mmCIF file of C-alpha atoms in Angstrom:
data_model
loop_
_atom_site.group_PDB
_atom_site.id
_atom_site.type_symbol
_atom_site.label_atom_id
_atom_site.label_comp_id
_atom_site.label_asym_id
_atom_site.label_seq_id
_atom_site.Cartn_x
_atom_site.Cartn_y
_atom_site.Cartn_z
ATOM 1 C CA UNK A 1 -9.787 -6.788 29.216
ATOM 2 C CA UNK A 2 -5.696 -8.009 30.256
ATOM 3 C CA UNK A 3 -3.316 -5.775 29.439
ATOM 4 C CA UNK A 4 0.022 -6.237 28.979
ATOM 5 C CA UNK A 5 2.787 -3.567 30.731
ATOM 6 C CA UNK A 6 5.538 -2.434 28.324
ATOM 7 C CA UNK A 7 9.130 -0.788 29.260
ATOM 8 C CA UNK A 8 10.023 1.808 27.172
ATOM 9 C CA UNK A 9 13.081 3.767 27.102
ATOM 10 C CA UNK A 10 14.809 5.602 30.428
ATOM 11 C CA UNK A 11 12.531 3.331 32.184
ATOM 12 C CA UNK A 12 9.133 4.401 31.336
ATOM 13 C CA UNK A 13 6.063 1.735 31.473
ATOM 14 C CA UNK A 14 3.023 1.444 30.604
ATOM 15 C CA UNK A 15 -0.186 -0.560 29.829
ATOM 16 C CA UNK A 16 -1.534 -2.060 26.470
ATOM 17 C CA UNK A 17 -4.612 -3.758 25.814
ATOM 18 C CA UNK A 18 -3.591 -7.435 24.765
ATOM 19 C CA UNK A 19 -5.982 -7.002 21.900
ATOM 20 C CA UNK A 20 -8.456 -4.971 19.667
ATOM 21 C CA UNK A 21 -11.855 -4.535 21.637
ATOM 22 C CA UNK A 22 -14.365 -6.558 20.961
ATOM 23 C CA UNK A 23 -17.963 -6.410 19.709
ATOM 24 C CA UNK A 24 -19.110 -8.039 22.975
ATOM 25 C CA UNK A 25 -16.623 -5.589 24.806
ATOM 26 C CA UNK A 26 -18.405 -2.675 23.617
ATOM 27 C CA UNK A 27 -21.585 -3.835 23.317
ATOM 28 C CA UNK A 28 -21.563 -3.668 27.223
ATOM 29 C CA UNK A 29 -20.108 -0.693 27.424
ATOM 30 C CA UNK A 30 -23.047 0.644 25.069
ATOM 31 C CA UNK A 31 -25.283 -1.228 27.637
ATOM 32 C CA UNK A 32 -24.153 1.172 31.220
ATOM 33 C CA UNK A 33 -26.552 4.205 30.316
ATOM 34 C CA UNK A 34 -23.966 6.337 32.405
ATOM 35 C CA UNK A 35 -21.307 6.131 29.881
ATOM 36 C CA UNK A 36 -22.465 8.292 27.762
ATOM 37 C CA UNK A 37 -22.389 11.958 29.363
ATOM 38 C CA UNK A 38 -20.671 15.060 29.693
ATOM 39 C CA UNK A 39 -16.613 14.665 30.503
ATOM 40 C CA UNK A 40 -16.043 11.034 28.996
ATOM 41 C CA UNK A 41 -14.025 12.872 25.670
ATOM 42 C CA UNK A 42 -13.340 16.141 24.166
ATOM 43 C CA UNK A 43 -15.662 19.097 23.848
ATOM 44 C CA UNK A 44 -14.919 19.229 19.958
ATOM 45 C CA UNK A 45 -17.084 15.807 19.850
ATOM 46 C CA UNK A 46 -19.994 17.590 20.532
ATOM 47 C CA UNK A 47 -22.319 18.235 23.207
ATOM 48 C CA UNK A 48 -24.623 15.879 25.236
ATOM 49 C CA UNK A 49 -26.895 13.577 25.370
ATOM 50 C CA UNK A 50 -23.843 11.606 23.019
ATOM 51 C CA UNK A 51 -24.926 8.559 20.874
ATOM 52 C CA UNK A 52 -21.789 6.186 20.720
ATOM 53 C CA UNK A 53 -23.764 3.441 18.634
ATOM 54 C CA UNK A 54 -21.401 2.093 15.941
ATOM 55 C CA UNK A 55 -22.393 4.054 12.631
ATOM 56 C CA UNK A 56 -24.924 2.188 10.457
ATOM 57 C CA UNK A 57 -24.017 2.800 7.303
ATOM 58 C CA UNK A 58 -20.417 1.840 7.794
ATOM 59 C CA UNK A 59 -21.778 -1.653 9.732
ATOM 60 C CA UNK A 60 -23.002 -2.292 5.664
ATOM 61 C CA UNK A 61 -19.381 -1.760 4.280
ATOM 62 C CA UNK A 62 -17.675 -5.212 2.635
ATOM 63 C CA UNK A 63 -15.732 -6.630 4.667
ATOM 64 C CA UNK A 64 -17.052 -5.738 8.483
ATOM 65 C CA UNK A 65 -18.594 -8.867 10.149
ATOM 66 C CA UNK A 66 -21.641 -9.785 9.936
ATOM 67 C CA UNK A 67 -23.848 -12.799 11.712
ATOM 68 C CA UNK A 68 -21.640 -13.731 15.084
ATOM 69 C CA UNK A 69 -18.777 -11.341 15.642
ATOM 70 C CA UNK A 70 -18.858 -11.336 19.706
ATOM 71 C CA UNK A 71 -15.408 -11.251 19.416
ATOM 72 C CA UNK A 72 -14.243 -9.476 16.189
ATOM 73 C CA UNK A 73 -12.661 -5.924 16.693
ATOM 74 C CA UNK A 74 -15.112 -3.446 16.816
ATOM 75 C CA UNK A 75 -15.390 -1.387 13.854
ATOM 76 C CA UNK A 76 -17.181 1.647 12.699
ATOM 77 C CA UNK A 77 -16.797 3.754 15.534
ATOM 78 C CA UNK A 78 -14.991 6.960 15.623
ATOM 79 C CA UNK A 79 -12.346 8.439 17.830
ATOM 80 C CA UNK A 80 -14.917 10.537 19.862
ATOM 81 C CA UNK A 81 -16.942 6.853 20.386
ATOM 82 C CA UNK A 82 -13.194 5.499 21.420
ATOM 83 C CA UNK A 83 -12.469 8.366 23.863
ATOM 84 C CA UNK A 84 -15.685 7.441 25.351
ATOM 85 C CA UNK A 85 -14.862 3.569 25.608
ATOM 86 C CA UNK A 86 -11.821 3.624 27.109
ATOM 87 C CA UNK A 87 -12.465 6.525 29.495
ATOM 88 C CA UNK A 88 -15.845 4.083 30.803
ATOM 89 C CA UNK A 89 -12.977 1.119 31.214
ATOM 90 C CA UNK A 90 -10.544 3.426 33.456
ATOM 91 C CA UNK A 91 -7.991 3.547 30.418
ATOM 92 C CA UNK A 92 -7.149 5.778 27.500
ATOM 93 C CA UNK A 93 -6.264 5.907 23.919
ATOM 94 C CA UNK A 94 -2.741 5.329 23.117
ATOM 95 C CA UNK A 95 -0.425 7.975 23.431
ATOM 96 C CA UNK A 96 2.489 9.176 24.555
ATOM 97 C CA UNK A 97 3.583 8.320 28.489
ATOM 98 C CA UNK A 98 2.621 10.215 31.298
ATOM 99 C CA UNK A 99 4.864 13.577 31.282
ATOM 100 C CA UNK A 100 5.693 13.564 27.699
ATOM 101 C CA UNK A 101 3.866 16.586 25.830
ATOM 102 C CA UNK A 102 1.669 14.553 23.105
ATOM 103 C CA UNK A 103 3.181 16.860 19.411
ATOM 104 C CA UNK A 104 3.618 15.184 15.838
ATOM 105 C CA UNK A 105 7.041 14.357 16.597
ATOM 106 C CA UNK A 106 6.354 12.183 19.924
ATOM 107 C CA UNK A 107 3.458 10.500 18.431
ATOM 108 C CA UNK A 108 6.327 9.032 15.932
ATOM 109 C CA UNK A 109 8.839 8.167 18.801
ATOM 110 C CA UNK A 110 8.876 4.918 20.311
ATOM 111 C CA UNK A 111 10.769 5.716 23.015
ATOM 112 C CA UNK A 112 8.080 7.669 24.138
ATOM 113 C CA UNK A 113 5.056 6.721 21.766
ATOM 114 C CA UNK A 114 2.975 3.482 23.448
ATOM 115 C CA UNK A 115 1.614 1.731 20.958
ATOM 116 C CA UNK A 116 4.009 2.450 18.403
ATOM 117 C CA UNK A 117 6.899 0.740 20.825
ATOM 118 C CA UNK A 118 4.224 -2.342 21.926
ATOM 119 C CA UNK A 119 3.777 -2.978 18.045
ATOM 120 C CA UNK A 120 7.799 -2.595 17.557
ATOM 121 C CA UNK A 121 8.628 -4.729 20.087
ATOM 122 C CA UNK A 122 10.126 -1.334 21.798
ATOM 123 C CA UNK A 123 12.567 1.171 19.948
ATOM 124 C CA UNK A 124 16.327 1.914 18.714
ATOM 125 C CA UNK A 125 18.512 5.011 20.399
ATOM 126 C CA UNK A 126 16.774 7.132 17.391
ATOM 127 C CA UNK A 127 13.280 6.602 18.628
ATOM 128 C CA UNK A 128 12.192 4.258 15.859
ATOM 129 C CA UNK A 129 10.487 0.768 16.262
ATOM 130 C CA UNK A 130 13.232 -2.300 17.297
ATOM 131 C CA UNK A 131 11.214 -4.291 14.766
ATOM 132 C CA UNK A 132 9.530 -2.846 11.422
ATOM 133 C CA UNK A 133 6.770 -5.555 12.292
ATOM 134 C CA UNK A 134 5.456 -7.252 15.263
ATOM 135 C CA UNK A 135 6.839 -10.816 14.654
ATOM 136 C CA UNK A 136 10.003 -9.563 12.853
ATOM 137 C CA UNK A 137 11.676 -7.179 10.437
ATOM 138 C CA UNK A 138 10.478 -8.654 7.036
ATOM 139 C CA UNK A 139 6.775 -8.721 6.038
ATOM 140 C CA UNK A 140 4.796 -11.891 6.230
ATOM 141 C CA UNK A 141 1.674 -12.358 4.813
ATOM 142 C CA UNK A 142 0.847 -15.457 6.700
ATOM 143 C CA UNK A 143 1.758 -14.367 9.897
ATOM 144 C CA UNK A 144 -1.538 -11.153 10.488
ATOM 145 C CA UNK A 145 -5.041 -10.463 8.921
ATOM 146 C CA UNK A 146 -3.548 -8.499 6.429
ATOM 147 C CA UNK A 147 -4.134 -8.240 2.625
ATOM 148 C CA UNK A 148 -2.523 -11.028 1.315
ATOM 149 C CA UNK A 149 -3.487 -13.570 4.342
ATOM 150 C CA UNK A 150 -5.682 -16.664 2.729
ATOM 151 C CA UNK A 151 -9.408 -16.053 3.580
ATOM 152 C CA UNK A 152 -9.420 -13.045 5.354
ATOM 153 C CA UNK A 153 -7.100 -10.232 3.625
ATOM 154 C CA UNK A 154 -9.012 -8.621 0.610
ATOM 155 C CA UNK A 155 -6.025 -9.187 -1.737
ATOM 156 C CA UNK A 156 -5.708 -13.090 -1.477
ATOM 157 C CA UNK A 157 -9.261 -13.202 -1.002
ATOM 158 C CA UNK A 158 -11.733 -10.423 -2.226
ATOM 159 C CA UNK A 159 -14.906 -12.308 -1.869
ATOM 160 C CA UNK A 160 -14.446 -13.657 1.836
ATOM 161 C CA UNK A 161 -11.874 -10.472 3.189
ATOM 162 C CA UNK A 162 -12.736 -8.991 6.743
ATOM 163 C CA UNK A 163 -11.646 -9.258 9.793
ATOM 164 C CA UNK A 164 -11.052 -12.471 12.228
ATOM 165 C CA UNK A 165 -11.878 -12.437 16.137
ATOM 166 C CA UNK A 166 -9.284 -10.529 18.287
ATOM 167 C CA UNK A 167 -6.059 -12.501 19.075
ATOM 168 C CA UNK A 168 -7.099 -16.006 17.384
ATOM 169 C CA UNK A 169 -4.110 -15.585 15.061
ATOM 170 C CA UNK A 170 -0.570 -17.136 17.643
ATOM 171 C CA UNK A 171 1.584 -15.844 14.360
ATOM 172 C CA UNK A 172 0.682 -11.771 14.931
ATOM 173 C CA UNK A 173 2.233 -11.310 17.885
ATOM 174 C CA UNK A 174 5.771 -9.752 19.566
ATOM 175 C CA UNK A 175 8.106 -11.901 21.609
ATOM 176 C CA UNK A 176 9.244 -11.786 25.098
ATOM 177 C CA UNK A 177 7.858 -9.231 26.679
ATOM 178 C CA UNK A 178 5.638 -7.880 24.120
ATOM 179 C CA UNK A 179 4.488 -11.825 23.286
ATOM 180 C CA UNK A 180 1.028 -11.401 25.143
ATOM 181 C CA UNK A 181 -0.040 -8.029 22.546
ATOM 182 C CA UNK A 182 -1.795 -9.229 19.483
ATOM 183 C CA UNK A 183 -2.540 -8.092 15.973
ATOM 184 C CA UNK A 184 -0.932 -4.627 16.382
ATOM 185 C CA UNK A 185 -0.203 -5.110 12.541
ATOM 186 C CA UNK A 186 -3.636 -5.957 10.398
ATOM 187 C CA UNK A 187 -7.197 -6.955 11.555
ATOM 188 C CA UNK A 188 -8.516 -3.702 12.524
ATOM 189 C CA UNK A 189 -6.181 -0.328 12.536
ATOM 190 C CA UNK A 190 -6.469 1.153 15.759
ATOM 191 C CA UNK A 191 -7.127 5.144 17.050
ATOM 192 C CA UNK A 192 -4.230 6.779 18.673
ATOM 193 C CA UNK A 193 -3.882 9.842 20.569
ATOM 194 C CA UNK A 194 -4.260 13.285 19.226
ATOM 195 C CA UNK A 195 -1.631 15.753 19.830
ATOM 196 C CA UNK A 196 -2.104 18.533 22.699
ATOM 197 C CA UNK A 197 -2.331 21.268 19.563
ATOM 198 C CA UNK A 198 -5.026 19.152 17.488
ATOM 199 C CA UNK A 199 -7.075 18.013 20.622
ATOM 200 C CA UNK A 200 -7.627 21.769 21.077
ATOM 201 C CA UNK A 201 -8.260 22.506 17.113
ATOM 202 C CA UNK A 202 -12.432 23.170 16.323
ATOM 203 C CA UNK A 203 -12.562 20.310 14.034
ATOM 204 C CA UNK A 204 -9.760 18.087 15.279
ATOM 205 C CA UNK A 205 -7.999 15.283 13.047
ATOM 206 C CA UNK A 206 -7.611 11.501 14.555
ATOM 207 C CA UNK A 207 -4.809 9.612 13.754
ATOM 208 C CA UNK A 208 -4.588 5.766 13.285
ATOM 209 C CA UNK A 209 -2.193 3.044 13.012
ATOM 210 C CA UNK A 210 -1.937 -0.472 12.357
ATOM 211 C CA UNK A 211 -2.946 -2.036 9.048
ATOM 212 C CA UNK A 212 -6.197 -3.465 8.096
ATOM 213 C CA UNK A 213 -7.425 -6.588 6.610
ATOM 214 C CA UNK A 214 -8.151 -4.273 3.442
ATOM 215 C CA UNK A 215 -6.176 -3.973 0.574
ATOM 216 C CA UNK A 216 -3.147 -1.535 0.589
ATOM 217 C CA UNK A 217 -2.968 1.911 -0.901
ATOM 218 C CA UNK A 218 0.807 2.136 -1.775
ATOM 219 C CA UNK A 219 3.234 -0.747 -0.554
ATOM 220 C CA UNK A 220 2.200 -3.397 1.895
ATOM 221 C CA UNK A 221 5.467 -3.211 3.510
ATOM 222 C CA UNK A 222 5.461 0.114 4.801
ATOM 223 C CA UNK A 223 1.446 0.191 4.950
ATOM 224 C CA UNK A 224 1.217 -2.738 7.419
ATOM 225 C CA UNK A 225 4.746 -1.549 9.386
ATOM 226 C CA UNK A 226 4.292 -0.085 12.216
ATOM 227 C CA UNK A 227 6.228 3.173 12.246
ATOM 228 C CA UNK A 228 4.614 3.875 8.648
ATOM 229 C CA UNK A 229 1.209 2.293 9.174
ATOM 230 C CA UNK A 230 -2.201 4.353 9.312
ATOM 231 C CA UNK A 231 -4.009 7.744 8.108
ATOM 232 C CA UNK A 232 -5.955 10.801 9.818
ATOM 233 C CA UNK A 233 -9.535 11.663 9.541
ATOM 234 C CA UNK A 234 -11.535 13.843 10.839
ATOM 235 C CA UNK A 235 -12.942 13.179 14.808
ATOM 236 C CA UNK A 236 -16.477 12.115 14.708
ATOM 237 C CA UNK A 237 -15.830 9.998 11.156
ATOM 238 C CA UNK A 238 -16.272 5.790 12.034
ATOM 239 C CA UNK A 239 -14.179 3.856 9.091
ATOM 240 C CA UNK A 240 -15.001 0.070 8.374
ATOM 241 C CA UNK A 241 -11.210 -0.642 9.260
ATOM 242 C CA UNK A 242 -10.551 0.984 12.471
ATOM 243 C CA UNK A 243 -10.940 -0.189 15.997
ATOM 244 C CA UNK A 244 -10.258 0.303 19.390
ATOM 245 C CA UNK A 245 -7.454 -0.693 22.028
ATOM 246 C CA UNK A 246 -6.966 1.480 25.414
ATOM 247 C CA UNK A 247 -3.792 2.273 27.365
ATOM 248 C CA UNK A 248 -3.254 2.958 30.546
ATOM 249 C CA UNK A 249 -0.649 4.709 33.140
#
């Protein structure tokens, strides 16, 4: 999968998948039988022989594809299935950069915070976000698979909302440098790294960010932002709106 290398601040880079991981992405992954094993996520996920199948009952949910979806985000797996994925493709989850202790507050910093600064467009002197959204500082509908998109976002469109394949939308997308990332805000919300105290917790919680194509919970313009954007659950819990995109050094 390209990715795309970012410059954060006090010149930091690193490497962002372009876009969500696909079906067909992870179907192959699913496919290597030595994937699977002992050392490819944290001990809290369990113990082997691991099953990273996408969780059936979730696959049923409203609004996750169904028929030909080779290239819609993959869905319905959880963090534990994402530390897997991305450790088989040589990357990680999104973090912090290398040498930066992963806590609450550097999760929240894009100056230090990957995907928060490749969905900002990189950050302010204070750490936040240059731009509230991807494509600008003013939510736009139209622009990302995101509730109140035409056809896909289950606002405008109830009966037909779900996602659309990875990166087919030119309008959800940075600029410049960060033009080649798409649909950090809407389609899928994406897993993002746990902090060093959590990853060590019995029953750690996962963090995501991002926006879905699903309705909002409280107001669409901080829900689908991308400093505010997201929720926790628990580790080994798949959700019909969250996805997968690596990082890498």
């Amino acid at each position: 999968k390209r990715q795309v290398r970012i410059s954060l601040a006090e010149g930091r880079t690193a490497c962002i998948d372009s876009t969500e991981v696909t079906r067909e992405q992870y179907a192959t992954f699913l496919a290597d039988t030595n994937a699977h094993g002992a050392g490819t996520r944290l001990e809290s996920c369990g113990k082997p022989p691991f099953r990273d199948d996408p969780d059936v009952t979730c696959e049923k949910e409203p609004g996750v594809c169904k028929g030909d979806c080779s290239r819609h985000p993959q869905v319905c797996v959880s963090h534990c299935n994402a530390q897997a994925f991305c450790a088989w493709a040589g990357k990680k989850i999104c973090g912090t950069v290398t040498g930066v202790p992963a806590t609450a507050k550097s999760l929240g910093d894009a100056r230090v915070a990957i995907w928060l600064a490749a969905c900002g467009g990189g950050s302010d002197a204070d750490g936040w976000p240059a731009k509230a959204f991807p494509y600008g500082d003013t939510l736009d509908s139209s622009k990302c698979n995101t509730e109140g998109r035409a056809g896909s976002g289950c606002k405008a469109s109830p009966a037909t909302c779900g996602t659309v394949p990875t990166g087919s939308l030119p309008s959800c997308r940075g600029d410049g440098a960060f033009a080649g990332i798409f649909d950090m805000s809407g389609n899928a919300q994406e897993w993002i790294g746990l902090t060093d105290e959590n990853a060590r917790a019995p029953i750690p919680q996962a963090n995501y960010r991002g926006g879905a194509f699903a309705k909002s919970f409280f107001d669409p313009s901080s829900d689908f932002a991308c400093a505010t954007s997201g929720g926790s659950t628990s580790i080994d819990r798949a959700l019909p709106s969250v996805g997968i995109r690596c990082c890498a050094d």
